[in-house]
XYZ file of C-alpha atoms in Angstrom:
664
model
C -18.720 -122.951 222.037
C -20.570 -119.673 222.599
C -21.221 -117.993 226.110
C -24.035 -117.076 227.187
C -23.868 -113.259 228.208
C -25.812 -113.380 231.542
C -27.207 -109.656 232.178
C -26.439 -108.464 236.000
C -29.673 -108.250 238.245
C -31.107 -104.715 239.568
C -29.392 -103.989 242.660
C -26.050 -105.068 241.027
C -26.546 -102.544 237.950
C -27.340 -99.946 240.618
C -24.897 -100.585 242.648
C -22.268 -99.785 239.282
C -24.310 -96.758 238.543
C -23.839 -95.399 241.971
C -20.023 -96.714 242.164
C -19.586 -94.441 238.457
C -21.621 -91.404 239.641
C -19.338 -91.699 242.868
C -16.242 -91.646 240.947
C -17.535 -88.774 237.962
C -18.642 -86.551 240.613
C -16.002 -86.570 242.929
C -13.413 -85.944 239.866
C -15.326 -83.337 238.977
C -15.209 -81.604 242.476
C -11.431 -82.080 242.378
C -11.155 -80.476 238.940
C -13.099 -77.562 240.356
C -10.959 -77.579 243.167
C -7.629 -78.050 241.657
C -8.843 -74.371 240.023
C -9.292 -72.815 243.089
C -6.164 -73.943 244.708
C -6.756 -76.544 247.472
C -5.076 -78.880 245.131
C -1.443 -78.076 245.766
C 0.012 -80.468 242.857
C -1.212 -82.526 240.024
C -4.887 -83.650 239.790
C -4.923 -86.671 237.232
C -9.018 -87.272 236.812
C -10.944 -90.361 235.699
C -13.373 -88.963 233.984
C -15.017 -90.947 230.928
C -13.327 -94.004 232.429
C -15.757 -95.101 235.339
C -17.027 -98.439 233.501
C -14.008 -99.862 234.403
C -13.105 -100.029 237.817
C -16.908 -100.405 239.238
C -17.013 -102.835 236.843
C -13.389 -104.381 238.072
C -13.985 -103.516 241.686
C -17.197 -104.916 242.234
C -16.244 -108.519 242.455
C -13.112 -107.876 244.653
C -13.282 -109.252 248.068
C -11.846 -106.435 251.188
C -9.007 -108.864 251.004
C -8.322 -108.543 247.454
C -5.614 -106.250 246.357
C -5.222 -103.472 243.544
C -2.054 -101.781 242.584
C -2.800 -98.947 240.742
C -1.380 -96.520 238.251
C -1.328 -92.624 238.370
C -5.017 -92.015 237.141
C -5.932 -93.857 240.527
C -8.534 -92.199 242.231
C -11.436 -94.190 240.315
C -9.791 -97.611 241.570
C -9.556 -96.198 245.109
C -13.518 -95.296 244.758
C -14.294 -98.712 243.647
C -12.075 -100.396 245.553
C -13.875 -98.890 248.876
C -12.080 -95.586 249.613
C -14.369 -93.151 251.346
C -14.766 -89.596 248.993
C -13.595 -87.417 251.808
C -10.165 -89.281 252.228
C -9.576 -88.943 248.753
C -10.281 -85.257 248.650
C -8.583 -85.110 251.968
C -5.203 -86.186 250.545
C -5.277 -84.302 247.527
C -5.535 -81.125 249.382
C -2.885 -82.351 251.390
C -4.345 -82.907 254.929
C -3.901 -84.976 257.597
C -7.079 -87.086 257.188
C -5.872 -88.221 253.378
C -5.740 -91.828 252.923
C -1.883 -91.421 252.604
C -1.759 -88.518 255.694
C -1.340 -85.716 252.907
C 2.285 -87.553 251.496
C 0.963 -88.615 248.059
C -1.689 -86.479 246.573
C -3.079 -87.586 243.122
C -0.687 -90.457 242.609
C 0.357 -91.467 245.695
C -3.049 -93.448 247.316
C -2.754 -96.005 249.999
C -5.365 -97.717 252.203
C -4.143 -101.430 252.818
C -6.842 -101.877 254.910
C -9.261 -102.164 252.223
C -6.993 -103.659 249.685
C -5.818 -100.302 247.973
C -1.737 -101.032 247.492
C -1.153 -97.980 246.676
C -1.214 -96.299 243.336
C 2.054 -95.002 241.412
C 3.594 -92.030 239.599
C 5.820 -94.538 237.859
C 4.515 -96.162 234.390
C 4.639 -100.049 235.078
C 5.605 -100.942 238.517
C 1.570 -101.348 239.523
C 1.874 -104.734 236.878
C 4.982 -106.525 238.510
C 3.841 -105.433 242.247
C 0.205 -107.068 241.184
C 2.757 -110.279 240.271
C 4.259 -110.046 243.787
C 0.484 -110.171 245.293
C -0.245 -113.423 243.565
C 2.929 -114.796 244.329
C 1.990 -114.085 248.137
C -1.187 -115.879 247.969
C 0.522 -118.472 245.981
C 3.060 -119.255 248.973
C -0.034 -118.354 251.738
C -2.688 -120.602 249.794
C -5.314 -118.156 249.826
C -7.973 -117.726 247.225
C -7.265 -113.704 247.152
C -6.798 -112.322 243.916
C -4.560 -109.581 242.929
C -5.664 -106.637 240.014
C -3.315 -104.206 238.436
C -4.962 -101.399 236.367
C -2.292 -99.566 233.986
C -3.093 -97.866 231.021
C -1.926 -98.176 227.585
C 1.577 -96.264 227.703
C 2.605 -99.350 230.095
C 2.320 -101.810 227.503
C 5.369 -100.288 225.757
C 7.218 -100.832 228.977
C 9.568 -103.623 229.720
C 7.142 -104.225 233.318
C 4.313 -105.041 231.073
C 6.696 -107.942 229.163
C 7.946 -109.001 232.325
C 5.160 -109.422 234.389
C 2.920 -111.436 232.210
C 5.765 -113.646 231.287
C 5.923 -114.357 235.451
C 2.520 -114.446 235.607
C 2.124 -117.017 232.913
C 4.852 -119.343 234.019
C 4.017 -119.537 237.753
C -0.124 -119.600 237.273
C -0.589 -116.613 239.355
C -4.048 -115.575 240.811
C -3.490 -111.744 238.743
C -6.067 -109.861 236.220
C -4.316 -107.581 234.472
C -6.708 -104.592 233.080
C -5.261 -101.991 230.364
C -7.525 -99.127 230.085
C -6.762 -98.188 226.822
C -7.954 -94.256 226.593
C -5.524 -94.061 223.258
C -3.112 -91.838 224.565
C 0.121 -92.093 227.251
C 0.152 -88.739 228.222
C -0.314 -87.057 224.770
C 1.564 -89.892 222.607
C -1.199 -91.493 221.112
C -1.109 -95.405 220.977
C -1.420 -95.756 217.203
C 1.718 -94.042 217.171
C 4.057 -95.773 219.970
C 2.646 -99.135 219.206
C 3.223 -101.884 216.867
C 0.272 -103.955 217.419
C -3.413 -101.737 217.514
C -4.373 -103.911 220.361
C -3.609 -105.102 223.740
C -5.885 -107.883 224.749
C -4.395 -110.413 221.771
C -1.022 -109.871 223.459
C -1.822 -112.000 226.370
C -1.628 -115.303 224.088
C 2.232 -114.881 223.711
C 2.249 -115.604 227.523
C -0.246 -118.103 227.391
C -2.821 -116.480 229.422
C -6.452 -115.508 228.473
C -7.043 -112.018 226.893
C -9.979 -110.122 226.287
C -10.566 -106.778 224.366
C -13.974 -104.965 225.646
C -15.626 -101.940 225.248
C -14.528 -100.278 228.207
C -17.405 -97.502 228.835
C -19.711 -100.745 228.636
C -20.167 -101.442 232.240
C -21.669 -104.717 232.152
C -19.741 -106.154 229.758
C -16.518 -104.990 231.938
C -18.352 -106.774 234.767
C -18.787 -109.948 232.937
C -15.608 -110.160 231.655
C -14.027 -109.427 234.886
C -15.964 -111.537 237.119
C -15.439 -114.575 234.853
C -11.770 -113.457 235.165
C -11.564 -113.120 238.782
C -13.441 -116.370 239.639
C -11.015 -118.182 237.474
C -8.116 -116.964 239.797
C -9.833 -117.686 242.596
C -9.897 -121.391 241.938
C -6.596 -122.008 240.502
C -6.883 -120.836 236.832
C -4.168 -118.138 236.809
C -3.596 -114.837 235.157
C -6.111 -112.917 232.445
C -5.345 -109.507 230.479
C -8.239 -107.574 229.608
C -8.324 -104.779 227.320
C -10.485 -102.136 228.264
C -11.031 -99.743 225.462
C -11.696 -96.001 226.531
C -10.966 -92.566 226.804
C -10.437 -89.661 229.213
C -12.178 -86.848 228.366
C -10.210 -84.211 230.669
C -6.450 -83.507 230.179
C -4.048 -85.771 230.828
C -3.651 -83.693 234.528
C -5.730 -80.881 235.138
C -4.551 -77.201 233.876
C -2.724 -78.997 231.186
C -3.244 -78.004 227.747
C -5.587 -80.933 225.875
C -6.022 -79.798 222.163
C -2.432 -79.750 220.844
C -2.271 -83.599 220.127
C -6.242 -84.200 219.988
C -8.761 -82.250 218.455
C -11.967 -80.864 220.588
C -14.420 -82.464 218.198
C -12.789 -86.255 219.336
C -13.147 -85.509 222.724
C -16.985 -84.310 222.323
C -17.634 -87.514 220.426
C -16.502 -89.380 223.120
C -18.403 -88.232 225.791
C -21.421 -89.120 223.731
C -20.599 -92.078 224.870
C -20.322 -91.045 228.684
C -20.398 -94.636 230.375
C -22.674 -93.052 233.275
C -25.149 -92.485 230.712
C -24.990 -95.117 228.955
C -25.841 -97.594 231.534
C -29.145 -94.911 232.995
C -30.450 -95.379 229.045
C -30.498 -99.004 229.712
C -31.731 -99.470 233.033
C -34.742 -97.059 231.699
C -35.082 -99.044 228.717
C -35.388 -102.137 230.025
C -37.927 -100.863 232.996
C -35.049 -101.778 235.620
C -34.824 -98.421 237.100
C -37.185 -95.404 237.000
C -35.625 -91.572 236.657
C -36.518 -90.887 240.394
C -34.908 -93.792 241.286
C -31.372 -93.242 239.117
C -32.152 -88.832 240.134
C -32.152 -90.182 244.049
C -28.502 -91.701 243.649
C -27.415 -88.787 242.225
C -29.079 -86.238 244.825
C -27.369 -88.883 248.061
C -24.001 -88.810 245.698
C -24.103 -85.403 245.294
C -24.532 -84.731 248.976
C -21.584 -87.291 249.653
C -19.252 -85.265 247.797
C -20.138 -81.932 249.263
C -19.796 -83.253 252.499
C -16.417 -84.901 251.931
C -14.936 -81.839 250.326
C -16.165 -79.814 253.134
C -15.005 -82.268 255.902
C -11.756 -82.676 253.927
C -11.394 -78.662 253.493
C -11.808 -78.315 257.388
C -8.717 -80.785 257.871
C -5.571 -79.980 259.717
C -2.342 -80.317 257.587
C 0.040 -82.887 258.857
C 2.482 -81.640 261.664
C 5.843 -80.351 260.700
C 7.736 -82.716 262.546
C 5.716 -86.050 261.199
C 7.546 -85.387 257.510
C 10.707 -87.748 259.079
C 8.575 -90.244 260.151
C 8.137 -93.733 258.695
C 11.361 -93.447 256.322
C 12.172 -96.989 257.910
C 10.119 -99.366 259.678
C 9.628 -98.373 263.834
C 9.223 -102.461 264.190
C 12.600 -103.947 264.030
C 11.779 -107.903 264.320
C 13.403 -109.947 267.082
C 15.579 -107.914 269.609
C 18.928 -108.641 268.587
C 20.573 -108.990 272.245
C 24.048 -108.836 273.247
C 26.403 -110.441 270.512
C 27.700 -113.961 271.104
C 30.819 -115.637 271.529
C 32.630 -116.953 267.693
C 33.295 -120.081 269.309
C 35.986 -122.717 267.760
C 32.949 -123.944 265.234
C 34.739 -122.633 261.739
C 32.839 -122.696 258.726
C 32.684 -120.601 255.474
C 31.368 -117.469 254.559
C 28.946 -118.537 252.646
C 27.883 -121.577 254.675
C 27.298 -119.398 257.452
C 24.494 -117.564 255.737
C 22.966 -120.478 253.990
C 22.631 -121.628 258.085
C 20.900 -118.483 258.859
C 18.484 -119.002 255.408
C 17.574 -122.349 256.255
C 16.939 -122.112 260.175
C 14.767 -119.127 259.251
C 12.585 -120.655 256.315
C 12.095 -123.863 258.426
C 10.523 -121.285 261.294
C 8.822 -118.639 258.873
C 6.796 -120.089 256.281
C 6.216 -116.843 254.927
C 10.009 -116.649 253.272
C 10.856 -117.720 250.083
C 14.139 -117.111 247.711
C 14.451 -116.027 244.074
C 16.685 -116.013 241.640
C 18.504 -117.595 238.510
C 19.162 -120.796 239.512
C 18.977 -121.290 243.150
C 16.247 -123.870 243.078
C 17.571 -127.532 242.335
C 20.492 -126.512 241.148
C 21.464 -124.691 244.703
C 22.572 -121.090 243.131
C 25.500 -120.203 241.474
C 27.513 -119.762 244.787
C 25.745 -122.867 246.495
C 23.490 -120.001 248.701
C 20.645 -121.999 248.572
C 22.034 -125.509 247.966
C 19.756 -128.105 249.525
C 16.518 -126.041 250.073
C 14.718 -126.911 247.023
C 14.766 -130.535 248.205
C 12.986 -129.410 251.193
C 10.459 -126.376 250.166
C 10.063 -127.232 246.833
C 9.869 -124.791 243.600
C 7.485 -122.009 244.916
C 9.696 -120.682 248.530
C 12.693 -121.691 245.902
C 12.126 -120.258 242.717
C 14.029 -120.184 239.799
C 13.258 -117.031 237.886
C 13.810 -116.057 233.767
C 16.485 -113.178 233.401
C 14.222 -110.397 234.233
C 15.827 -108.437 237.273
C 13.647 -106.023 237.022
C 10.555 -108.474 236.756
C 11.373 -109.942 240.131
C 12.499 -107.332 242.238
C 9.141 -105.742 241.730
C 7.492 -108.566 241.828
C 8.886 -109.111 245.615
C 7.992 -105.483 246.540
C 4.770 -106.437 245.600
C 4.763 -109.533 247.669
C 6.652 -108.029 250.573
C 3.460 -105.598 250.548
C 1.062 -108.348 251.100
C 2.670 -110.514 253.693
C 5.818 -112.574 252.898
C 8.957 -112.361 253.043
C 10.966 -112.679 249.633
C 14.547 -112.895 249.259
C 16.215 -112.390 245.810
C 19.352 -113.769 244.992
C 20.827 -111.441 242.692
C 23.849 -112.991 241.835
C 26.208 -109.634 240.945
C 25.380 -105.850 241.786
C 25.695 -105.531 238.194
C 22.548 -107.102 237.927
C 20.386 -105.483 240.226
C 21.091 -102.764 238.778
C 18.670 -103.117 235.924
C 16.195 -102.864 238.757
C 17.256 -99.762 240.056
C 14.172 -97.786 239.490
C 12.263 -100.391 241.511
C 14.556 -100.155 244.206
C 14.578 -95.950 245.110
C 11.298 -95.401 244.034
C 9.047 -98.503 245.413
C 10.783 -100.335 247.672
C 12.607 -97.974 249.402
C 9.514 -95.232 249.510
C 6.750 -97.787 250.392
C 6.556 -97.559 254.123
C 6.909 -93.772 254.036
C 4.081 -92.973 251.716
C 2.332 -95.644 253.211
C 2.699 -93.430 256.356
C 4.018 -97.015 257.983
C 0.907 -99.135 257.312
C 2.659 -101.340 254.883
C 6.072 -103.081 255.778
C 8.249 -103.989 253.629
C 10.199 -107.106 254.566
C 12.473 -107.819 251.642
C 16.139 -108.809 251.401
C 18.209 -108.367 248.139
C 21.632 -110.708 248.326
C 24.263 -110.489 245.682
C 28.197 -110.682 245.085
C 30.285 -106.987 244.969
C 34.068 -106.764 244.234
C 37.220 -107.007 241.868
C 38.471 -109.974 241.867
C 38.053 -113.808 239.754
C 38.892 -111.551 236.154
C 35.356 -111.121 236.304
C 35.774 -107.534 234.070
C 33.248 -105.089 234.248
C 29.871 -106.080 234.463
C 30.260 -109.051 237.164
C 32.767 -106.383 239.752
C 30.611 -103.732 240.920
C 30.157 -102.567 244.129
C 27.881 -99.813 244.121
C 27.032 -99.590 247.766
C 27.427 -95.589 247.907
C 25.120 -94.946 245.341
C 22.305 -97.413 247.256
C 24.062 -95.709 251.146
C 22.398 -92.788 249.658
C 18.586 -93.739 249.235
C 16.510 -93.155 252.269
C 14.127 -96.202 253.627
C 17.090 -99.088 252.158
C 19.573 -101.057 254.481
C 22.771 -101.854 252.698
C 24.573 -104.476 254.509
C 28.952 -105.741 254.219
C 29.101 -107.895 256.450
C 33.343 -108.945 256.228
C 33.345 -112.621 258.298
C 31.379 -115.671 258.603
C 30.127 -114.725 261.832
C 29.044 -111.397 261.186
C 27.170 -112.503 257.879
C 25.232 -115.340 259.912
C 24.495 -112.630 262.514
C 23.695 -109.984 260.042
C 21.849 -112.125 257.369
C 19.656 -113.091 260.819
C 18.952 -109.909 261.182
C 17.845 -109.067 257.687
C 15.427 -112.397 257.270
C 13.370 -110.387 260.941
C 13.666 -106.954 260.112
C 10.705 -105.344 258.258
C 12.642 -102.691 256.472
C 14.478 -103.810 252.560
C 18.257 -104.693 253.067
C 20.655 -105.000 250.677
C 23.010 -107.625 251.440
C 26.511 -107.102 249.445
C 28.699 -110.678 249.632
C 32.333 -109.876 248.451
C 32.683 -112.161 245.795
C 36.476 -112.931 247.183
C 35.358 -113.621 250.661
C 32.219 -116.464 249.887
C 35.004 -119.335 250.980
C 36.683 -117.770 253.940
C 36.065 -119.203 256.920
C 36.195 -118.210 260.491
C 34.656 -119.014 263.803
C 30.736 -118.844 263.614
C 28.514 -120.148 267.035
C 26.187 -123.017 265.470
C 23.074 -121.455 267.396
C 20.910 -118.346 265.420
C 21.741 -114.856 266.710
C 21.216 -111.681 265.341
C 23.861 -108.618 264.918
C 22.043 -105.453 264.990
C 22.276 -103.299 262.329
C 24.533 -99.772 263.010
C 26.547 -101.070 265.102
C 30.149 -101.451 263.758
C 33.220 -103.859 264.767
C 36.653 -103.507 266.333
C 38.784 -106.068 264.578
C 41.771 -105.106 265.411
C 42.417 -102.310 268.753
C 45.113 -100.086 268.439
C 46.843 -96.815 269.661
C 48.152 -95.054 266.570
C 45.757 -94.926 263.622
C 42.472 -95.502 263.151
C 41.853 -97.674 260.025
C 38.299 -97.877 258.508
C 37.786 -100.690 255.894
C 34.732 -102.292 254.240
C 34.347 -105.937 253.201
C 37.261 -107.461 251.505
C 39.282 -104.127 252.726
C 39.147 -105.599 256.646
C 41.062 -108.436 255.796
C 43.786 -106.500 253.774
C 43.453 -103.933 256.506
C 44.180 -106.338 259.299
C 47.611 -107.651 256.980
C 48.798 -104.389 256.813
C 48.394 -104.096 260.769
C 50.453 -106.910 261.263
C 53.192 -105.753 259.073
C 52.825 -101.854 260.666
C 52.849 -103.718 264.569
C 56.485 -104.929 263.253
C 57.293 -101.192 262.501
C 56.181 -100.049 266.116
C 53.102 -98.721 264.798
C 49.607 -99.911 266.781
C 46.617 -99.540 264.047
C 43.057 -99.724 265.432
C 40.963 -101.325 262.872
C 37.236 -100.493 262.423
C 34.322 -102.881 260.219
C 31.288 -101.003 259.612
C 29.803 -104.084 258.883
C 26.643 -101.938 257.549
C 26.646 -98.607 256.081
C 23.219 -98.081 256.085
C 22.848 -97.518 259.349
C 26.428 -96.617 259.344
C 27.939 -96.244 263.374
C 29.665 -93.406 263.192
C 30.180 -93.208 267.110
C 32.696 -96.488 267.604
C 34.210 -94.344 264.277
C 34.872 -91.075 267.025
C 35.263 -93.022 270.057
C 38.510 -94.982 267.969
C 39.658 -91.992 265.883
C 39.431 -89.857 269.550
C 42.025 -92.468 270.775
C 44.157 -92.644 268.276
C 44.147 -88.916 266.308
C 44.313 -90.011 263.025
C 42.218 -91.983 260.101
C 42.720 -93.940 257.083
C 39.295 -94.569 255.494
C 39.761 -98.205 252.950
C 37.114 -99.382 250.247
C 37.504 -100.550 247.194
C 35.239 -98.733 245.010
C 36.368 -95.823 243.433
C 36.365 -92.350 246.066
C 34.138 -89.616 244.199
C 30.748 -89.401 246.269
C 31.899 -92.147 248.511
C 30.961 -93.813 251.722
C 34.513 -92.818 252.604
C 33.253 -89.072 251.725
C 30.371 -88.855 254.050
C 32.901 -90.934 256.974
C 35.258 -88.194 256.798
C 32.357 -85.347 256.707
C 31.188 -86.988 259.856
C 34.588 -87.166 261.759
C 35.665 -83.809 260.470
C 32.322 -82.243 261.835
C 32.045 -84.078 265.142
C 35.576 -85.132 265.843
C 37.739 -81.792 264.426
C 39.089 -81.877 267.834
C 40.531 -85.140 267.754
C 42.414 -84.944 264.679
C 46.000 -84.840 264.378
C 46.312 -85.302 261.031
C 44.194 -84.906 257.580
C 41.645 -87.439 257.326
C 43.036 -89.543 253.992
C 40.980 -92.290 251.896
C 42.033 -95.070 250.005
C 40.235 -96.248 247.153
C 39.676 -98.205 244.045
C 41.061 -96.168 240.901
C 37.989 -94.620 239.006
C 37.257 -96.413 236.221
C 35.242 -99.210 234.973
C 37.277 -102.784 235.842
C 39.122 -104.202 233.539
C 39.505 -108.357 232.398
C 43.319 -108.474 232.763
C 44.854 -109.747 236.023
C 47.294 -107.328 236.088
C 44.931 -104.375 235.183
C 42.820 -105.672 237.889
C 45.410 -105.671 240.548
C 46.060 -102.350 239.488
C 43.198 -100.290 240.547
C 41.912 -102.201 243.348
C 43.985 -101.092 246.991
C 46.703 -103.919 247.912
C 48.337 -104.780 251.482
C 51.330 -102.601 250.561
C 48.874 -99.822 249.328
C 47.150 -99.680 253.039
C 50.753 -100.048 254.687
C 52.133 -96.883 252.704
C 49.219 -95.149 252.935
C 49.353 -95.340 256.867
C 53.171 -94.794 256.821
C 52.649 -91.546 254.741
C 49.625 -90.620 257.604
C 51.374 -90.953 260.820
C 54.236 -88.173 258.841
C 51.651 -85.702 259.176
C-alpha cells in the first residue's frame, strides 16, 4: 500500500526555513570568526546539511534528547540552543553552552535536551540507546535521537547500538548524515555496501534512505519515525544523503580528496534555496517574506556574535571544578559495628543491591547472564523474579555497547549497574569509560550526573589464565572522574556498594575472584562507607603494611607469623584507590617508620608507586628505611597452578619482605 505524502503547512515550512537560515548564517559567522582567530580550536561547520537537523528536530519536544557528533552545531541550534551560546562556546567564553569547556565538538545544554556532542565517532549511537532505555525504565513517551556521520557506520558502535535498540525495542531514532566522506575518506571506498538505510533490516528495524537536502522529505520520514517511537513502535534508522560544502574543519585543505566541481554541483542543491524556491513556486510565501526571515536571522546572528565576543573568559580557578559530582548522595555517617551475623562477600553486595532496587526504581542491572540465571557469581540471584527483564537485563556480548548505553542512561535520569563479570572484558569498553563516562560531568559543567556503577571480578586464581585474571585498577585510577573501589571484606563490600549505588559519580567496583565466597560479619541493616577512607585492619608499631584487596588477607596471615617473631605489623586497607586515603597511611608510617606496599598487580606505574611517592613527599622525615613494594610479576597471567602461584605475592613473600625491611 502506498503511503500518501502530506505536505507541511505554510507555518511549518517557514519555521523550517528559518531554522535552516539560523544554522547557515551562524556557521558562516563562525567560519569568518575562525579566520579572525576568535575560534581558538577546531570548527566543524554544518553548511549544506541544514535540512536534516531542521527536519528531525522540528518534531522533538524539549524533554526529548539529542546525542550528536563532532559536526553538531546544526543539531544544537535546531534543538533550541541560542546562537549566542554556540558562538560564545567556540570563542571559549563563560557564557558558552559548555562554559568554554567544549568548543566546537563538545556542546552541552541538557536543559533543552541537548545531551552532548562528541569528538569521538560512534558513542552518540550508544548513548542514544541509553536515553531510550531510560525512557523505557521510567515509562515515559520521550524519544532519543542519535545523529552521526557515514564514518560511524563502519564503527562497532553502529552494529552494537542498532542491535541493542532492536532487541529491546527502544524509542530511538538513528539519523545517519551521509555526507559522502569521513574526514577525507570517501564512503564508497570505506564501506562494502553503498547505502546505510537498508542495513536496518539486519537488526529488525525500519530503515529509510532519503534525500538529505529535501527538508520536507526529511521532516515527513522523521515525523513518522518519532511518532512510532513515542507509541512503543521502537527504533528507526534514517539515512540522509547529503554533502558538506565546506572543508571537514575550517582551515583544512579541501581539494586533495574531492574536486571543486563536485562541491559546486552540490552547492546548487542547497537545501535552503530549494525550500525557498518551493515556497515561491507554490505561492506559500513571497520573496519579501523570505527576505524578512533572512534579515531577522542576520540581525540575530550579528547580535549573538557581539554578545559572545564581549563575554568574559572563564575564571582560571574553575578549571578543576566538576571533575566529580558535588552531590555525594546520602550522608554516609559513622560506620556501624560489624556485629555477629556472618555472610559472604557476594551475599553482602546482593543485600545492598536488593535493598536499593526496592527503594529506587531508577536502578537497573545489565550484564551477560544476570537475568533469570542470577549472574555468573550469583550477584543478582532472585532479583529477576522480583523486577523482571527490564531491570535485570541480559545483554549480548557487546561490552562497548552496553557500557556506552549505560552512559546515556545515566545522563538521562536512571542508575545503571553494569555487571561485567571480569575486568578483562570491560577493557573492550575502555574508550567509553575514559572518553565519555569519566568526562561527562566535567564537560557539562556539572549539569549532567553520572550515577553509574560498573562491577566485576579482578585477580589471579582458579587457573583462569590471562583473559580472566586481570586487575588493571592502576590504569583506571589514573583517570580523573572515575571512582575505583576495591573492598576486601564482606563488611566493606556491602557498605561501599551501597555508597556506590547512591552517589552521582561513576564507580568501578572491583571484587577479587578469590574473595567472593569469603565470610565475615556484616550488619543486616543498610549502611554506607564513605569513599576515600582507609581501614586500619590491624594495629601495630614496627612496620606499616598497605595491602590491597586479597592481599589484605595475606598480610593479616603474615602479621600473625611475624607476631610470633616479636614483630608488630600494622595493616592498612585503602578500600578505595580513587580517592586514595593517604592521611591514614601517613599517620601509620609516623608511628612505625617503615612501609611495605603489597599489591597483586604488576609493579611499574602502579598504585603502590603512587602511595610511595606521596609518603616520600609528605612523610619522608618519619621514615626509618626506604619504602618497599611487593607486587605480582610483570607478565601476563599463565594457566598452570605452579606458574600462577609463582607470579603472585604469597604470605611467605610478605613475611620475608617485612623481615628485610626491618633489617634496613
